[in-house]
C-alpha cells in the first residue's frame, strides 16, 4: 500500500503528467476490498485449525478459502487497473503543475519533471523543514516568519 501511495504522490513530479483521479480512487477501493477479502478469512481459518500448505481443503474450510481466493483475484484485478492508469496517464494524462499538492518541501519548488540538475536557479528556502502546519505554506504573498 505504501508503494502505491508513493507512486501516486510522486507520479506528477517524475513524469510531468497527472493520473486519472477517478481511476485512482477506484483502484484504492478495489485494493482495499481485495486485500481484506484475501487476508481476513485466514484468521477464522487459523482459529478453526486449518494448517498451511495443504493439497486439498477439507469441506469445513472450503467457504472461507473460496472467499480468500476471490479476494486475491480482486486484488490482482485492481493491480492491473493501477498499471493501466499509470500507463494511460503517462501518455494521455493532463500536464501537471509544478506543485500539484501545494507541498512545502524543497523538491516541489522545481518544475515537473525536474531539469537535469534539479534546479535552474538556486531556490529560496522560505520555511523551516517539516513546516506542514503553516497556513502560508505555499502560494501566499505574506512574507515568511523567521523560525523560532
CSV table of C-alpha atoms in Angstrom, one decimal:
chain,number,residue,atom,x,y,z
A,1,UNK,CA,0.0,0.0,0.0
A,2,UNK,CA,2.9,2.4,0.8
A,3,UNK,CA,4.4,1.8,-2.6
A,4,UNK,CA,1.1,2.6,-4.3
A,5,UNK,CA,0.8,5.8,-2.2
A,6,UNK,CA,4.4,6.8,-3.1
A,7,UNK,CA,3.8,6.2,-6.8
A,8,UNK,CA,0.6,8.3,-6.8
A,9,UNK,CA,2.3,11.1,-4.8
A,10,UNK,CA,5.5,11.2,-7.0
A,11,UNK,CA,3.9,10.4,-10.4
A,12,UNK,CA,3.3,14.1,-11.3
A,13,UNK,CA,6.8,15.2,-10.3
A,14,UNK,CA,8.5,12.3,-12.1
A,15,UNK,CA,6.5,12.3,-15.3
A,16,UNK,CA,5.1,15.8,-15.6
A,17,UNK,CA,1.6,14.3,-16.1
A,18,UNK,CA,-1.4,13.9,-13.7
A,19,UNK,CA,-3.0,10.5,-13.4
A,20,UNK,CA,-6.8,9.9,-13.7
A,21,UNK,CA,-8.0,10.6,-10.1
A,22,UNK,CA,-11.3,8.7,-10.6
A,23,UNK,CA,-9.4,5.5,-11.7
A,24,UNK,CA,-7.0,6.1,-8.7
A,25,UNK,CA,-9.9,6.1,-6.3
A,26,UNK,CA,-11.4,3.0,-7.9
A,27,UNK,CA,-8.0,1.3,-7.6
A,28,UNK,CA,-7.9,2.2,-3.9
A,29,UNK,CA,-11.3,0.8,-3.1
A,30,UNK,CA,-10.7,-2.4,-5.1
A,31,UNK,CA,-7.4,-2.9,-3.5
A,32,UNK,CA,-8.8,-2.2,0.0
A,33,UNK,CA,-11.7,-4.7,-0.6
A,34,UNK,CA,-9.4,-7.3,-2.3
A,35,UNK,CA,-6.8,-7.2,0.5
A,36,UNK,CA,-9.4,-7.5,3.2
A,37,UNK,CA,-11.3,-10.3,1.4
A,38,UNK,CA,-8.0,-12.1,0.9
A,39,UNK,CA,-6.4,-11.9,4.3
A,40,UNK,CA,-9.3,-11.5,6.8
A,41,UNK,CA,-10.8,-15.0,6.1
A,42,UNK,CA,-7.4,-16.5,7.0
A,43,UNK,CA,-8.0,-15.6,10.7
A,44,UNK,CA,-11.1,-17.7,11.3
A,45,UNK,CA,-9.5,-20.5,9.2
A,46,UNK,CA,-6.5,-20.5,11.6
A,47,UNK,CA,-8.8,-20.4,14.6
A,48,UNK,CA,-10.6,-23.4,13.2
A,49,UNK,CA,-7.3,-25.3,13.0
A,50,UNK,CA,-6.6,-25.3,9.2
A,51,UNK,CA,-2.9,-26.0,8.6
A,52,UNK,CA,-0.9,-24.2,5.9
A,53,UNK,CA,0.2,-25.7,2.6
A,54,UNK,CA,-2.4,-28.4,2.1
A,55,UNK,CA,-3.1,-30.0,-1.3
A,56,UNK,CA,-6.9,-30.2,-0.8
A,57,UNK,CA,-9.0,-28.3,1.7
A,58,UNK,CA,-11.4,-30.2,3.9
A,59,UNK,CA,-15.1,-29.3,3.3
A,60,UNK,CA,-15.4,-27.3,6.6
A,61,UNK,CA,-12.7,-24.8,5.3
A,62,UNK,CA,-13.9,-24.6,1.7
A,63,UNK,CA,-16.2,-21.5,2.0
A,64,UNK,CA,-13.5,-19.3,3.7
A,65,UNK,CA,-10.9,-20.4,1.2
A,66,UNK,CA,-13.2,-19.5,-1.7
A,67,UNK,CA,-13.7,-16.0,-0.3
A,68,UNK,CA,-10.0,-15.6,0.1
A,69,UNK,CA,-9.4,-16.7,-3.4
A,70,UNK,CA,-12.0,-14.3,-4.8
A,71,UNK,CA,-10.3,-11.5,-2.8
A,72,UNK,CA,-6.9,-12.5,-4.3
A,73,UNK,CA,-8.4,-12.3,-7.8
A,74,UNK,CA,-9.9,-8.9,-7.0
A,75,UNK,CA,-6.5,-7.7,-5.7
A,76,UNK,CA,-4.9,-8.8,-8.9
A,77,UNK,CA,-7.6,-7.0,-11.0
A,78,UNK,CA,-7.0,-3.8,-9.0
A,79,UNK,CA,-3.3,-4.0,-9.7
A,80,UNK,CA,-4.0,-4.4,-13.4
A,81,UNK,CA,-6.2,-1.3,-13.2
A,82,UNK,CA,-3.4,0.6,-11.4
A,83,UNK,CA,-0.9,-0.3,-14.2
A,84,UNK,CA,-3.4,0.7,-16.9
A,85,UNK,CA,-4.0,4.0,-15.1
A,86,UNK,CA,-0.3,4.7,-14.8
A,87,UNK,CA,0.5,3.8,-18.5
A,88,UNK,CA,-2.5,5.7,-19.8
A,89,UNK,CA,-1.8,8.8,-17.7
A,90,UNK,CA,1.8,8.7,-18.8
A,91,UNK,CA,0.8,9.2,-22.5
A,92,UNK,CA,-2.7,10.8,-22.2
A,93,UNK,CA,-2.7,12.5,-18.8
A,94,UNK,CA,-3.1,16.2,-18.4
A,95,UNK,CA,0.0,18.3,-17.8
A,96,UNK,CA,0.9,18.5,-14.1
A,97,UNK,CA,1.6,21.8,-12.5
A,98,UNK,CA,5.0,22.2,-10.7
A,99,UNK,CA,3.4,21.6,-7.3
A,100,UNK,CA,0.0,19.9,-7.7
A,101,UNK,CA,-0.2,19.0,-3.9
A,102,UNK,CA,0.9,22.5,-2.7
A,103,UNK,CA,3.6,20.8,-0.7
A,104,UNK,CA,6.3,22.9,1.2
A,105,UNK,CA,9.2,20.6,0.5
A,106,UNK,CA,12.2,21.8,-1.5
A,107,UNK,CA,11.7,19.1,-4.1
A,108,UNK,CA,8.4,20.6,-5.1
A,109,UNK,CA,10.0,24.0,-5.8
A,110,UNK,CA,11.2,22.9,-9.2
A,111,UNK,CA,9.4,22.2,-12.5
A,112,UNK,CA,7.7,18.9,-13.2
A,113,UNK,CA,9.6,16.9,-14.3
A,114,UNK,CA,12.7,18.5,-12.9
A,115,UNK,CA,15.5,19.6,-15.2
A,116,UNK,CA,18.8,17.6,-15.3
A,117,UNK,CA,20.4,19.5,-12.5
A,118,UNK,CA,17.2,19.7,-10.4
A,119,UNK,CA,17.0,23.5,-10.2
A,120,UNK,CA,17.6,26.0,-12.9
A,121,UNK,CA,18.3,28.6,-10.2
A,122,UNK,CA,19.0,28.2,-6.5
A,123,UNK,CA,15.6,28.1,-4.7
A,124,UNK,CA,14.8,30.4,-1.9
A,125,UNK,CA,14.0,28.5,1.3
A,126,UNK,CA,11.2,30.3,3.0
A,127,UNK,CA,10.0,27.9,5.7
A,128,UNK,CA,11.7,25.7,8.3
A,129,UNK,CA,11.8,22.0,7.4
A,130,UNK,CA,8.7,20.0,8.1
A,131,UNK,CA,6.6,23.1,8.5
A,132,UNK,CA,3.4,21.3,7.4
A,133,UNK,CA,1.0,23.2,9.6
A,134,UNK,CA,1.9,26.6,8.3
A,135,UNK,CA,-1.2,28.1,6.7
A,136,UNK,CA,1.0,30.3,4.5
A,137,UNK,CA,3.0,27.3,3.3
A,138,UNK,CA,2.6,27.7,-0.4
A,139,UNK,CA,1.3,30.4,-2.7
A,140,UNK,CA,0.6,33.1,-0.2
A,141,UNK,CA,2.0,36.6,-0.6
A,142,UNK,CA,2.8,37.2,3.1
A,143,UNK,CA,6.5,37.4,4.0
A,144,UNK,CA,7.7,34.3,5.8
A,145,UNK,CA,8.2,34.4,9.6
A,146,UNK,CA,11.7,33.6,10.9
A,147,UNK,CA,11.7,30.2,12.7
A,148,UNK,CA,11.9,30.5,16.4
